PDB file of C-alpha atoms in Angstrom:
ATOM      1  CA  UNK A   1      -1.387 -62.669  34.354  1.00 50.00           C
ATOM      2  CA  UNK A   2       1.316 -64.475  32.317  1.00 51.00           C
ATOM      3  CA  UNK A   3       1.597 -61.657  29.746  1.00 52.00           C
ATOM      4  CA  UNK A   4       1.830 -58.947  32.400  1.00 57.00           C
ATOM      5  CA  UNK A   5       4.502 -60.844  34.363  1.00 53.00           C
ATOM      6  CA  UNK A   6       6.552 -61.293  31.164  1.00 51.00           C
ATOM      7  CA  UNK A   7       6.265 -57.594  30.331  1.00 53.00           C
ATOM      8  CA  UNK A   8       7.407 -56.659  33.846  1.00 64.00           C
ATOM      9  CA  UNK A   9      10.447 -58.957  33.606  1.00 61.00           C
ATOM     10  CA  UNK A  10      11.311 -57.472  30.198  1.00 61.00           C
ATOM     11  CA  UNK A  11      11.061 -53.947  31.592  1.00 61.00           C
ATOM     12  CA  UNK A  12      13.278 -54.886  34.532  1.00 61.00           C
ATOM     13  CA  UNK A  13      15.869 -56.438  32.231  1.00 60.00           C
ATOM     14  CA  UNK A  14      15.914 -53.344  30.000  1.00 64.00           C
ATOM     15  CA  UNK A  15      16.350 -51.151  33.083  1.00 58.00           C
ATOM     16  CA  UNK A  16      19.241 -53.254  34.399  1.00 64.00           C
ATOM     17  CA  UNK A  17      21.012 -53.166  31.018  1.00 63.00           C
ATOM     18  CA  UNK A  18      20.562 -49.395  30.712  1.00 61.00           C
ATOM     19  CA  UNK A  19      21.875 -48.708  34.221  1.00 51.00           C
ATOM     20  CA  UNK A  20      24.817 -51.068  33.636  1.00 52.00           C
ATOM     21  CA  UNK A  21      25.809 -49.252  30.442  1.00 50.00           C
ATOM     22  CA  UNK A  22      25.584 -45.817  32.072  1.00 50.00           C
ATOM     23  CA  UNK A  23      27.617 -46.949  35.096  1.00 49.00           C
ATOM     24  CA  UNK A  24      30.307 -49.058  33.407  1.00 49.00           C
ATOM     25  CA  UNK A  25      30.986 -47.355  30.033  1.00 48.00           C
ATOM     26  CA  UNK A  26      33.047 -44.497  31.549  1.00 50.00           C
ATOM     27  CA  UNK A  27      35.507 -47.066  32.962  1.00 45.00           C
ATOM     28  CA  UNK A  28      35.956 -49.057  29.771  1.00 44.00           C
ATOM     29  CA  UNK A  29      39.502 -48.855  28.403  1.00 44.00           C
ATOM     30  CA  UNK A  30      40.185 -46.779  25.318  1.00 50.00           C
ATOM     31  CA  UNK A  31      41.704 -48.228  22.172  1.00 56.00           C
ATOM     32  CA  UNK A  32      45.306 -47.031  22.150  1.00 65.00           C
ATOM     33  CA  UNK A  33      46.516 -43.660  23.369  1.00 84.00           C
ATOM     34  CA  UNK A  34      45.103 -41.569  20.505  1.00 91.00           C
ATOM     35  CA  UNK A  35      41.756 -40.831  22.174  1.00 92.00           C
ATOM     36  CA  UNK A  36      43.434 -39.848  25.445  1.00 93.00           C
ATOM     37  CA  UNK A  37      45.873 -37.590  23.577  1.00 93.00           C
ATOM     38  CA  UNK A  38      43.072 -36.015  21.506  1.00 95.00           C
ATOM     39  CA  UNK A  39      40.897 -35.308  24.538  1.00 96.00           C
ATOM     40  CA  UNK A  40      43.835 -33.761  26.401  1.00 95.00           C
ATOM     41  CA  UNK A  41      44.449 -31.480  23.392  1.00 96.00           C
ATOM     42  CA  UNK A  42      40.773 -30.461  23.408  1.00 97.00           C
ATOM     43  CA  UNK A  43      40.696 -29.820  27.173  1.00 97.00           C
ATOM     44  CA  UNK A  44      43.863 -27.717  26.980  1.00 96.00           C
ATOM     45  CA  UNK A  45      42.386 -25.411  24.307  1.00 96.00           C
ATOM     46  CA  UNK A  46      40.918 -22.321  26.039  1.00 95.00           C
ATOM     47  CA  UNK A  47      38.684 -21.504  23.029  1.00 95.00           C
ATOM     48  CA  UNK A  48      37.191 -25.013  23.030  1.00 96.00           C
ATOM     49  CA  UNK A  49      36.625 -25.027  26.793  1.00 97.00           C
ATOM     50  CA  UNK A  50      34.985 -21.573  26.638  1.00 96.00           C
ATOM     51  CA  UNK A  51      32.653 -22.755  23.870  1.00 96.00           C
ATOM     52  CA  UNK A  52      31.738 -26.160  25.353  1.00 97.00           C
ATOM     53  CA  UNK A  53      31.947 -25.342  29.070  1.00 97.00           C
ATOM     54  CA  UNK A  54      33.626 -27.460  31.741  1.00 96.00           C
ATOM     55  CA  UNK A  55      33.996 -30.357  32.138  1.00 96.00           C
ATOM     56  CA  UNK A  56      34.778 -31.251  28.517  1.00 97.00           C
ATOM     57  CA  UNK A  57      34.190 -34.955  27.839  1.00 96.00           C
ATOM     58  CA  UNK A  58      33.351 -37.441  25.120  1.00 94.00           C
ATOM     59  CA  UNK A  59      29.595 -37.627  24.931  1.00 92.00           C
ATOM     60  CA  UNK A  60      27.691 -40.866  25.368  1.00 86.00           C
ATOM     61  CA  UNK A  61      25.045 -39.503  23.005  1.00 88.00           C
ATOM     62  CA  UNK A  62      25.900 -39.556  19.307  1.00 89.00           C
ATOM     63  CA  UNK A  63      27.815 -41.655  16.822  1.00 91.00           C
ATOM     64  CA  UNK A  64      31.586 -42.035  16.770  1.00 91.00           C
ATOM     65  CA  UNK A  65      33.083 -42.880  13.388  1.00 93.00           C
ATOM     66  CA  UNK A  66      36.661 -43.682  12.570  1.00 93.00           C
ATOM     67  CA  UNK A  67      39.492 -46.154  12.684  1.00 93.00           C
ATOM     68  CA  UNK A  68      42.568 -46.984  14.735  1.00 92.00           C
ATOM     69  CA  UNK A  69      45.565 -49.050  13.746  1.00 91.00           C
ATOM     70  CA  UNK A  70      48.421 -50.219  15.948  1.00 90.00           C
ATOM     71  CA  UNK A  71      51.352 -52.191  14.607  1.00 90.00           C
ATOM     72  CA  UNK A  72      54.784 -52.379  16.192  1.00 87.00           C
ATOM     73  CA  UNK A  73      55.844 -48.846  17.117  1.00 87.00           C
ATOM     74  CA  UNK A  74      53.202 -47.215  14.906  1.00 92.00           C
ATOM     75  CA  UNK A  75      49.811 -45.989  16.036  1.00 93.00           C
ATOM     76  CA  UNK A  76      47.486 -44.266  13.605  1.00 95.00           C
ATOM     77  CA  UNK A  77      43.937 -43.044  14.229  1.00 95.00           C
ATOM     78  CA  UNK A  78      41.335 -40.876  12.556  1.00 96.00           C
ATOM     79  CA  UNK A  79      38.054 -40.252  14.390  1.00 95.00           C
ATOM     80  CA  UNK A  80      34.988 -38.071  14.548  1.00 96.00           C
ATOM     81  CA  UNK A  81      33.455 -38.218  18.018  1.00 96.00           C
ATOM     82  CA  UNK A  82      30.646 -36.435  19.859  1.00 96.00           C
ATOM     83  CA  UNK A  83      31.839 -34.203  22.706  1.00 97.00           C
ATOM     84  CA  UNK A  84      29.997 -32.174  25.313  1.00 97.00           C
ATOM     85  CA  UNK A  85      30.496 -29.690  28.090  1.00 97.00           C
ATOM     86  CA  UNK A  86      28.225 -27.812  30.466  1.00 97.00           C
ATOM     87  CA  UNK A  87      27.238 -25.241  27.791  1.00 97.00           C
ATOM     88  CA  UNK A  88      27.187 -27.033  24.439  1.00 97.00           C
ATOM     89  CA  UNK A  89      27.651 -30.225  22.420  1.00 97.00           C
ATOM     90  CA  UNK A  90      29.710 -30.638  19.315  1.00 97.00           C
ATOM     91  CA  UNK A  91      31.712 -32.921  17.048  1.00 97.00           C
ATOM     92  CA  UNK A  92      35.471 -33.355  17.399  1.00 97.00           C
ATOM     93  CA  UNK A  93      37.394 -34.625  14.359  1.00 97.00           C
ATOM     94  CA  UNK A  94      41.016 -35.591  14.759  1.00 97.00           C
ATOM     95  CA  UNK A  95      43.915 -37.443  13.148  1.00 97.00           C
ATOM     96  CA  UNK A  96      46.765 -38.908  15.158  1.00 96.00           C
ATOM     97  CA  UNK A  97      50.005 -40.543  14.022  1.00 96.00           C
ATOM     98  CA  UNK A  98      52.616 -41.730  16.510  1.00 94.00           C
ATOM     99  CA  UNK A  99      55.890 -43.408  15.584  1.00 93.00           C
ATOM    100  CA  UNK A 100      58.269 -44.055  18.456  1.00 85.00           C
ATOM    101  CA  UNK A 101      58.175 -40.857  20.538  1.00 85.00           C
ATOM    102  CA  UNK A 102      57.069 -38.564  17.700  1.00 93.00           C
ATOM    103  CA  UNK A 103      53.398 -37.529  17.454  1.00 93.00           C
ATOM    104  CA  UNK A 104      51.679 -35.753  14.579  1.00 95.00           C
ATOM    105  CA  UNK A 105      48.206 -34.486  15.504  1.00 96.00           C
ATOM    106  CA  UNK A 106      45.495 -32.376  13.916  1.00 96.00           C
ATOM    107  CA  UNK A 107      42.006 -31.732  15.172  1.00 97.00           C
ATOM    108  CA  UNK A 108      38.976 -29.498  14.791  1.00 97.00           C
ATOM    109  CA  UNK A 109      35.973 -28.897  17.043  1.00 97.00           C
ATOM    110  CA  UNK A 110      32.622 -28.073  15.430  1.00 97.00           C
ATOM    111  CA  UNK A 111      29.856 -26.533  17.563  1.00 97.00           C
ATOM    112  CA  UNK A 112      26.734 -24.901  16.103  1.00 95.00           C
ATOM    113  CA  UNK A 113      28.371 -24.074  12.768  1.00 94.00           C
ATOM    114  CA  UNK A 114      31.530 -22.703  14.383  1.00 95.00           C
ATOM    115  CA  UNK A 115      34.882 -24.494  13.881  1.00 96.00           C
ATOM    116  CA  UNK A 116      37.926 -24.269  16.128  1.00 95.00           C
ATOM    117  CA  UNK A 117      41.182 -25.627  14.720  1.00 96.00           C
ATOM    118  CA  UNK A 118      43.290 -27.222  17.450  1.00 95.00           C
ATOM    119  CA  UNK A 119      46.445 -25.913  15.743  1.00 91.00           C
ATOM    120  CA  UNK A 120      45.343 -22.386  16.721  1.00 85.00           C
ATOM    121  CA  UNK A 121      45.178 -23.288  20.407  1.00 83.00           C
ATOM    122  CA  UNK A 122      48.878 -23.966  20.953  1.00 62.00           C
TER     123      UNK A 122
END
């Protein structure tokens, strides 16, 4: 009886942690404004939205790799993040540099071997 009760408590704890992550992760703050800017660029690209399907969002499934740096009036970021929509999943790679009010941005969406350059969406 002791082993079974311990296994049940462990299963309950794992369930509570999983539900907590699914519920609270969407409301966690982002690191700087680069991710918000990048996602807005992606959502405003008709080619990307047509390929992924609406709503376009960062996916909770997959690995994000990159770095962000903020110092004084400078913000610099370079990331590769998983994204998803109602039709497909993909990888979104972007670079972001902001100094004062000036922003330099480049990005590319990769879905099933197809690449969409964000520069071609403007």
